[in-house]
Amino acid sequence: MVKVLIIDDHPLFRLALRQALGTIDCINELIEANNFTTAFNILTQTNNVSLVVLDLLLPDTKGYEALITLRRQCASLPIVIISSSEDPSVIQRCIAYGALGYLPKNLSLPEISQAVIAVLNGDIWVPPEIQDRFRKLESDEESLIQRITSLTPTQLRVFMAIADGFLNKQIAYEFNISETTVKTHVSQILRKLNVNTRTQAVLLAQKLKIELPNIN
């Protein structure tokens, strides 16, 4: 039997997902989280979650951060993204970062069920009409994806904080760690990203930003 974790900050949409997923016979338990911190704690405390349905943008993460962190922490856990964006480049990056499905929020409940069933059966599911508009990822973009996904969850958080202009002292305060530890993380981040300065790292981080419609 299948246990599904729904991560979405919109109560009404979590309800819609429960209705859609509740029609799938093999799913016997649905649990919810309204932010990434709660979801991450759930996943670290239990090992029997079979599938995650993840809102692309959550109040406590930025860009692809939640997806990358989950994929790094739970390598074998299937993840389905749900979002209001139908931008082919966003969808393609989600798949490149390890999602096995991408569900636009305008799908009907039966369509959501069918898509999740496909993922549970081992397929990768994106809307067919959008998949036809995928472009081939450039080699430098593929390389960047590999470098970013090599960051540990903590390094990724520090990376995103650097992108927001935080100084080491601010990062240390925010994450309750020492400045020495922050400096170590920054050095490792720069090495893994193959850049020499924080400014270069910030420029790379811009590629993690996602422009979504206001309805998300």
PDB file of C-alpha atoms in Angstrom:
ATOM      1  CA  MET A   1       0.000   0.000   0.000  1.00  0.00           C
ATOM      2  CA  VAL A   2       1.033   3.593  -0.640  1.00  0.00           C
ATOM      3  CA  LYS A   3       1.463   6.507   1.773  1.00  0.00           C
ATOM      4  CA  VAL A   4       1.497   9.947   0.130  1.00  0.00           C
ATOM      5  CA  LEU A   5       2.790  13.204   1.586  1.00  0.00           C
ATOM      6  CA  ILE A   6       1.089  16.331   0.186  1.00  0.00           C
ATOM      7  CA  ILE A   7       3.125  19.524   0.595  1.00  0.00           C
ATOM      8  CA  ASP A   8       1.144  22.647  -0.292  1.00  0.00           C
ATOM      9  CA  ASP A   9       0.454  25.876   1.575  1.00  0.00           C
ATOM     10  CA  HIS A  10      -3.071  26.284   0.143  1.00  0.00           C
ATOM     11  CA  PRO A  11      -5.682  24.423   2.259  1.00  0.00           C
ATOM     12  CA  LEU A  12      -8.264  24.295  -0.535  1.00  0.00           C
ATOM     13  CA  PHE A  13      -5.795  22.806  -2.945  1.00  0.00           C
ATOM     14  CA  ARG A  14      -4.641  20.247  -0.399  1.00  0.00           C
ATOM     15  CA  LEU A  15      -8.307  19.278  -0.096  1.00  0.00           C
ATOM     16  CA  ALA A  16      -8.578  18.932  -3.887  1.00  0.00           C
ATOM     17  CA  LEU A  17      -5.474  16.734  -3.927  1.00  0.00           C
ATOM     18  CA  ARG A  18      -6.923  14.563  -1.169  1.00  0.00           C
ATOM     19  CA  GLN A  19     -10.070  14.117  -3.243  1.00  0.00           C
ATOM     20  CA  ALA A  20      -8.101  13.220  -6.372  1.00  0.00           C
ATOM     21  CA  LEU A  21      -5.647  10.875  -4.667  1.00  0.00           C
ATOM     22  CA  GLY A  22      -8.359   9.301  -2.532  1.00  0.00           C
ATOM     23  CA  THR A  23      -9.784   7.665  -5.659  1.00  0.00           C
ATOM     24  CA  ILE A  24      -6.581   5.658  -6.247  1.00  0.00           C
ATOM     25  CA  ASP A  25      -7.035   2.171  -4.799  1.00  0.00           C
ATOM     26  CA  CYS A  26      -3.424   1.531  -3.814  1.00  0.00           C
ATOM     27  CA  ILE A  27      -3.150   4.729  -1.741  1.00  0.00           C
ATOM     28  CA  ASN A  28      -4.084   3.933   1.843  1.00  0.00           C
ATOM     29  CA  GLU A  29      -2.848   7.028   3.681  1.00  0.00           C
ATOM     30  CA  LEU A  30      -2.578  10.750   2.914  1.00  0.00           C
ATOM     31  CA  ILE A  31      -0.643  13.119   5.144  1.00  0.00           C
ATOM     32  CA  GLU A  32      -0.237  16.863   4.721  1.00  0.00           C
ATOM     33  CA  ALA A  33       2.267  19.618   5.368  1.00  0.00           C
ATOM     34  CA  ASN A  34       1.695  23.312   4.688  1.00  0.00           C
ATOM     35  CA  ASN A  35       5.382  24.222   4.478  1.00  0.00           C
ATOM     36  CA  PHE A  36       8.683  22.615   3.629  1.00  0.00           C
ATOM     37  CA  THR A  37      10.117  22.628   7.154  1.00  0.00           C
ATOM     38  CA  THR A  38       7.226  20.536   8.459  1.00  0.00           C
ATOM     39  CA  ALA A  39       7.425  18.210   5.470  1.00  0.00           C
ATOM     40  CA  PHE A  40      11.158  17.713   5.846  1.00  0.00           C
ATOM     41  CA  ASN A  41      10.712  16.825   9.522  1.00  0.00           C
ATOM     42  CA  ILE A  42       8.045  14.273   8.603  1.00  0.00           C
ATOM     43  CA  LEU A  43      10.319  12.652   6.040  1.00  0.00           C
ATOM     44  CA  THR A  44      13.270  12.446   8.406  1.00  0.00           C
ATOM     45  CA  GLN A  45      11.139  10.845  11.110  1.00  0.00           C
ATOM     46  CA  THR A  46       9.433   8.205   8.963  1.00  0.00           C
ATOM     47  CA  ASN A  47      10.666   5.895   6.236  1.00  0.00           C
ATOM     48  CA  ASN A  48       7.400   4.641   4.812  1.00  0.00           C
ATOM     49  CA  VAL A  49       6.331   7.582   2.621  1.00  0.00           C
ATOM     50  CA  SER A  50       5.943   6.217  -0.907  1.00  0.00           C
ATOM     51  CA  LEU A  51       5.294   9.421  -2.854  1.00  0.00           C
ATOM     52  CA  VAL A  52       5.536  13.182  -2.369  1.00  0.00           C
ATOM     53  CA  VAL A  53       3.282  15.686  -4.124  1.00  0.00           C
ATOM     54  CA  LEU A  54       5.132  18.983  -3.830  1.00  0.00           C
ATOM     55  CA  ASP A  55       3.951  22.525  -4.520  1.00  0.00           C
ATOM     56  CA  LEU A  56       6.744  24.128  -6.523  1.00  0.00           C
ATOM     57  CA  LEU A  57       6.833  27.323  -4.502  1.00  0.00           C
ATOM     58  CA  LEU A  58       6.382  27.236  -0.739  1.00  0.00           C
ATOM     59  CA  PRO A  59       6.575  30.104   1.760  1.00  0.00           C
ATOM     60  CA  ASP A  60       9.806  28.840   3.330  1.00  0.00           C
ATOM     61  CA  THR A  61      11.752  27.911   0.170  1.00  0.00           C
ATOM     62  CA  LYS A  62      12.849  29.639  -3.019  1.00  0.00           C
ATOM     63  CA  GLY A  63      12.874  28.456  -6.616  1.00  0.00           C
ATOM     64  CA  TYR A  64      13.717  24.790  -7.032  1.00  0.00           C
ATOM     65  CA  GLU A  65      15.171  24.596  -3.522  1.00  0.00           C
ATOM     66  CA  ALA A  66      12.542  22.254  -2.047  1.00  0.00           C
ATOM     67  CA  LEU A  67      12.736  19.830  -4.966  1.00  0.00           C
ATOM     68  CA  ILE A  68      16.542  19.762  -4.982  1.00  0.00           C
ATOM     69  CA  THR A  69      16.695  19.268  -1.210  1.00  0.00           C
ATOM     70  CA  LEU A  70      14.205  16.401  -1.240  1.00  0.00           C
ATOM     71  CA  ARG A  71      15.938  14.687  -4.119  1.00  0.00           C
ATOM     72  CA  ARG A  72      19.317  15.014  -2.354  1.00  0.00           C
ATOM     73  CA  GLN A  73      17.958  13.813   1.003  1.00  0.00           C
ATOM     74  CA  CYS A  74      15.591  11.092  -0.260  1.00  0.00           C
ATOM     75  CA  ALA A  75      17.190   9.869  -3.470  1.00  0.00           C
ATOM     76  CA  SER A  76      14.746   7.055  -4.211  1.00  0.00           C
ATOM     77  CA  LEU A  77      11.517   8.831  -3.199  1.00  0.00           C
ATOM     78  CA  PRO A  78       9.236   9.646  -6.175  1.00  0.00           C
ATOM     79  CA  ILE A  79       8.330  13.343  -6.294  1.00  0.00           C
ATOM     80  CA  VAL A  80       5.493  14.904  -8.266  1.00  0.00           C
ATOM     81  CA  ILE A  81       5.488  18.680  -8.678  1.00  0.00           C
ATOM     82  CA  ILE A  82       2.243  20.603  -8.749  1.00  0.00           C
ATOM     83  CA  SER A  83       2.181  24.245  -9.813  1.00  0.00           C
ATOM     84  CA  SER A  84       0.257  26.947 -11.624  1.00  0.00           C
ATOM     85  CA  SER A  85       3.131  27.416 -14.071  1.00  0.00           C
ATOM     86  CA  GLU A  86       2.886  25.822 -17.512  1.00  0.00           C
ATOM     87  CA  ASP A  87       6.205  27.238 -18.671  1.00  0.00           C
ATOM     88  CA  PRO A  88       7.967  24.388 -20.546  1.00  0.00           C
ATOM     89  CA  SER A  89      11.388  25.538 -19.305  1.00  0.00           C
ATOM     90  CA  VAL A  90      10.226  25.372 -15.667  1.00  0.00           C
ATOM     91  CA  ILE A  91       8.721  21.931 -16.192  1.00  0.00           C
ATOM     92  CA  GLN A  92      11.813  20.634 -17.956  1.00  0.00           C
ATOM     93  CA  ARG A  93      14.067  21.885 -15.172  1.00  0.00           C
ATOM     94  CA  CYS A  94      11.868  20.182 -12.571  1.00  0.00           C
ATOM     95  CA  ILE A  95      12.297  16.886 -14.417  1.00  0.00           C
ATOM     96  CA  ALA A  96      16.039  17.534 -14.744  1.00  0.00           C
ATOM     97  CA  TYR A  97      16.229  18.173 -10.978  1.00  0.00           C
ATOM     98  CA  GLY A  98      14.634  14.801 -10.322  1.00  0.00           C
ATOM     99  CA  ALA A  99      10.837  15.142 -10.326  1.00  0.00           C
ATOM    100  CA  LEU A 100       8.977  12.202 -11.887  1.00  0.00           C
ATOM    101  CA  GLY A 101       5.837  14.162 -12.657  1.00  0.00           C
ATOM    102  CA  TYR A 102       4.602  17.707 -13.178  1.00  0.00           C
ATOM    103  CA  LEU A 103       0.947  18.597 -12.697  1.00  0.00           C
ATOM    104  CA  PRO A 104      -0.381  22.051 -13.634  1.00  0.00           C
ATOM    105  CA  LYS A 105      -2.978  23.176 -11.098  1.00  0.00           C
ATOM    106  CA  ASN A 106      -5.626  23.541 -13.798  1.00  0.00           C
ATOM    107  CA  LEU A 107      -5.808  19.766 -14.295  1.00  0.00           C
ATOM    108  CA  SER A 108      -9.096  18.131 -13.408  1.00  0.00           C
ATOM    109  CA  LEU A 109      -9.213  15.771 -10.439  1.00  0.00           C
ATOM    110  CA  PRO A 110      -9.449  12.675 -12.706  1.00  0.00           C
ATOM    111  CA  GLU A 111      -6.426  13.916 -14.675  1.00  0.00           C
ATOM    112  CA  ILE A 112      -4.438  14.357 -11.457  1.00  0.00           C
ATOM    113  CA  SER A 113      -5.345  10.811 -10.434  1.00  0.00           C
ATOM    114  CA  GLN A 114      -4.295   9.406 -13.818  1.00  0.00           C
ATOM    115  CA  ALA A 115      -0.989  11.273 -13.704  1.00  0.00           C
ATOM    116  CA  VAL A 116      -0.156  10.049 -10.188  1.00  0.00           C
ATOM    117  CA  ILE A 117      -1.031   6.482 -11.165  1.00  0.00           C
ATOM    118  CA  ALA A 118       1.396   6.773 -14.084  1.00  0.00           C
ATOM    119  CA  VAL A 119       4.186   7.912 -11.725  1.00  0.00           C
ATOM    120  CA  LEU A 120       3.407   5.121  -9.256  1.00  0.00           C
ATOM    121  CA  ASN A 121       3.729   2.697 -12.176  1.00  0.00           C
ATOM    122  CA  GLY A 122       7.233   3.993 -12.857  1.00  0.00           C
ATOM    123  CA  ASP A 123       6.531   6.469 -15.653  1.00  0.00           C
ATOM    124  CA  ILE A 124       7.498  10.135 -15.932  1.00  0.00           C
ATOM    125  CA  TRP A 125       4.387  12.241 -16.480  1.00  0.00           C
ATOM    126  CA  VAL A 126       4.085  15.771 -17.843  1.00  0.00           C
ATOM    127  CA  PRO A 127       1.219  17.218 -19.890  1.00  0.00           C
ATOM    128  CA  PRO A 128       1.715  15.868 -23.439  1.00  0.00           C
ATOM    129  CA  GLU A 129       1.006  19.236 -25.056  1.00  0.00           C
ATOM    130  CA  ILE A 130       3.761  20.842 -22.990  1.00  0.00           C
ATOM    131  CA  GLN A 131       6.274  18.037 -23.492  1.00  0.00           C
ATOM    132  CA  ASP A 132       6.096  18.708 -27.233  1.00  0.00           C
ATOM    133  CA  ARG A 133       7.478  22.208 -26.514  1.00  0.00           C
ATOM    134  CA  PHE A 134      10.526  21.014 -24.560  1.00  0.00           C
ATOM    135  CA  ARG A 135      13.878  22.175 -25.868  1.00  0.00           C
ATOM    136  CA  LYS A 136      17.176  20.389 -25.554  1.00  0.00           C
ATOM    137  CA  LEU A 137      19.054  21.569 -22.479  1.00  0.00           C
ATOM    138  CA  GLU A 138      22.344  23.228 -23.312  1.00  0.00           C
ATOM    139  CA  SER A 139      25.461  21.476 -22.041  1.00  0.00           C
ATOM    140  CA  ASP A 140      26.294  24.357 -19.694  1.00  0.00           C
ATOM    141  CA  GLU A 141      22.803  24.163 -18.175  1.00  0.00           C
ATOM    142  CA  GLU A 142      23.110  20.406 -17.692  1.00  0.00           C
ATOM    143  CA  SER A 143      26.467  20.998 -16.027  1.00  0.00           C
ATOM    144  CA  LEU A 144      24.962  23.631 -13.726  1.00  0.00           C
ATOM    145  CA  ILE A 145      22.165  21.250 -12.709  1.00  0.00           C
ATOM    146  CA  GLN A 146      24.730  18.586 -11.828  1.00  0.00           C
ATOM    147  CA  ARG A 147      26.765  21.071  -9.776  1.00  0.00           C
ATOM    148  CA  ILE A 148      23.772  22.427  -7.871  1.00  0.00           C
ATOM    149  CA  THR A 149      22.418  18.970  -7.102  1.00  0.00           C
ATOM    150  CA  SER A 150      25.818  18.050  -5.640  1.00  0.00           C
ATOM    151  CA  LEU A 151      25.207  20.513  -2.784  1.00  0.00           C
ATOM    152  CA  THR A 152      24.049  19.079   0.517  1.00  0.00           C
ATOM    153  CA  PRO A 153      20.712  20.385   1.884  1.00  0.00           C
ATOM    154  CA  THR A 154      22.554  22.693   4.299  1.00  0.00           C
ATOM    155  CA  GLN A 155      24.881  23.950   1.578  1.00  0.00           C
ATOM    156  CA  LEU A 156      21.886  24.639  -0.634  1.00  0.00           C
ATOM    157  CA  ARG A 157      20.233  26.731   2.106  1.00  0.00           C
ATOM    158  CA  VAL A 158      23.435  28.718   2.554  1.00  0.00           C
ATOM    159  CA  PHE A 159      23.705  29.108  -1.220  1.00  0.00           C
ATOM    160  CA  MET A 160      20.188  30.541  -1.412  1.00  0.00           C
ATOM    161  CA  ALA A 161      20.963  32.879   1.487  1.00  0.00           C
ATOM    162  CA  ILE A 162      24.062  34.108  -0.375  1.00  0.00           C
ATOM    163  CA  ALA A 163      21.849  34.718  -3.390  1.00  0.00           C
ATOM    164  CA  ASP A 164      19.603  36.895  -1.216  1.00  0.00           C
ATOM    165  CA  GLY A 165      22.592  39.022  -0.262  1.00  0.00           C
ATOM    166  CA  PHE A 166      23.042  37.701   3.292  1.00  0.00           C
ATOM    167  CA  LEU A 167      26.443  38.222   4.883  1.00  0.00           C
ATOM    168  CA  ASN A 168      28.157  35.373   6.743  1.00  0.00           C
ATOM    169  CA  LYS A 169      27.184  36.928  10.086  1.00  0.00           C
ATOM    170  CA  GLN A 170      23.512  37.040   9.019  1.00  0.00           C
ATOM    171  CA  ILE A 171      23.583  33.464   7.742  1.00  0.00           C
ATOM    172  CA  ALA A 172      25.129  32.284  11.004  1.00  0.00           C
ATOM    173  CA  TYR A 173      22.371  34.002  12.991  1.00  0.00           C
ATOM    174  CA  GLU A 174      19.595  32.754  10.694  1.00  0.00           C
ATOM    175  CA  PHE A 175      20.728  29.113  10.802  1.00  0.00           C
ATOM    176  CA  ASN A 176      22.042  29.173  14.379  1.00  0.00           C
ATOM    177  CA  ILE A 177      25.558  28.116  13.405  1.00  0.00           C
ATOM    178  CA  SER A 178      28.962  29.725  13.866  1.00  0.00           C
ATOM    179  CA  GLU A 179      30.513  32.098  11.335  1.00  0.00           C
ATOM    180  CA  THR A 180      33.380  29.646  10.986  1.00  0.00           C
ATOM    181  CA  THR A 181      30.921  26.949   9.934  1.00  0.00           C
ATOM    182  CA  VAL A 182      29.346  29.362   7.443  1.00  0.00           C
ATOM    183  CA  LYS A 183      32.763  30.141   5.961  1.00  0.00           C
ATOM    184  CA  THR A 184      33.416  26.422   5.566  1.00  0.00           C
ATOM    185  CA  HIS A 185      30.081  25.948   3.800  1.00  0.00           C
ATOM    186  CA  VAL A 186      30.743  28.922   1.521  1.00  0.00           C
ATOM    187  CA  SER A 187      34.155  27.549   0.540  1.00  0.00           C
ATOM    188  CA  GLN A 188      32.648  24.144  -0.254  1.00  0.00           C
ATOM    189  CA  ILE A 189      29.805  25.743  -2.217  1.00  0.00           C
ATOM    190  CA  LEU A 190      32.180  27.786  -4.359  1.00  0.00           C
ATOM    191  CA  ARG A 191      34.286  24.695  -5.019  1.00  0.00           C
ATOM    192  CA  LYS A 192      31.305  22.522  -5.974  1.00  0.00           C
ATOM    193  CA  LEU A 193      29.863  25.237  -8.221  1.00  0.00           C
ATOM    194  CA  ASN A 194      33.289  25.763  -9.787  1.00  0.00           C
ATOM    195  CA  VAL A 195      33.283  29.527  -9.167  1.00  0.00           C
ATOM    196  CA  ASN A 196      35.751  31.772  -7.364  1.00  0.00           C
ATOM    197  CA  THR A 197      33.595  34.499  -5.814  1.00  0.00           C
ATOM    198  CA  ARG A 198      30.260  35.021  -4.072  1.00  0.00           C
ATOM    199  CA  THR A 199      29.231  37.309  -6.921  1.00  0.00           C
ATOM    200  CA  GLN A 200      29.676  34.486  -9.417  1.00  0.00           C
ATOM    201  CA  ALA A 201      27.653  32.204  -7.130  1.00  0.00           C
ATOM    202  CA  VAL A 202      24.851  34.791  -6.963  1.00  0.00           C
ATOM    203  CA  LEU A 203      24.724  34.930 -10.763  1.00  0.00           C
ATOM    204  CA  LEU A 204      24.304  31.161 -10.880  1.00  0.00           C
ATOM    205  CA  ALA A 205      21.584  31.328  -8.246  1.00  0.00           C
ATOM    206  CA  GLN A 206      19.535  33.606 -10.495  1.00  0.00           C
ATOM    207  CA  LYS A 207      18.903  30.545 -12.667  1.00  0.00           C
ATOM    208  CA  LEU A 208      17.052  28.937  -9.749  1.00  0.00           C
ATOM    209  CA  LYS A 209      14.443  31.687  -9.661  1.00  0.00           C
ATOM    210  CA  ILE A 210      10.987  30.938 -11.023  1.00  0.00           C
ATOM    211  CA  GLU A 211       8.476  33.463 -12.305  1.00  0.00           C
ATOM    212  CA  LEU A 212       4.997  32.154 -11.632  1.00  0.00           C
ATOM    213  CA  PRO A 213       1.528  33.569 -12.298  1.00  0.00           C
ATOM    214  CA  ASN A 214      -0.112  35.431  -9.434  1.00  0.00           C
ATOM    215  CA  ILE A 215      -2.675  32.635  -9.050  1.00  0.00           C
ATOM    216  CA  ASN A 216      -0.081  30.229  -7.584  1.00  0.00           C
TER     217      ASN A 216
END
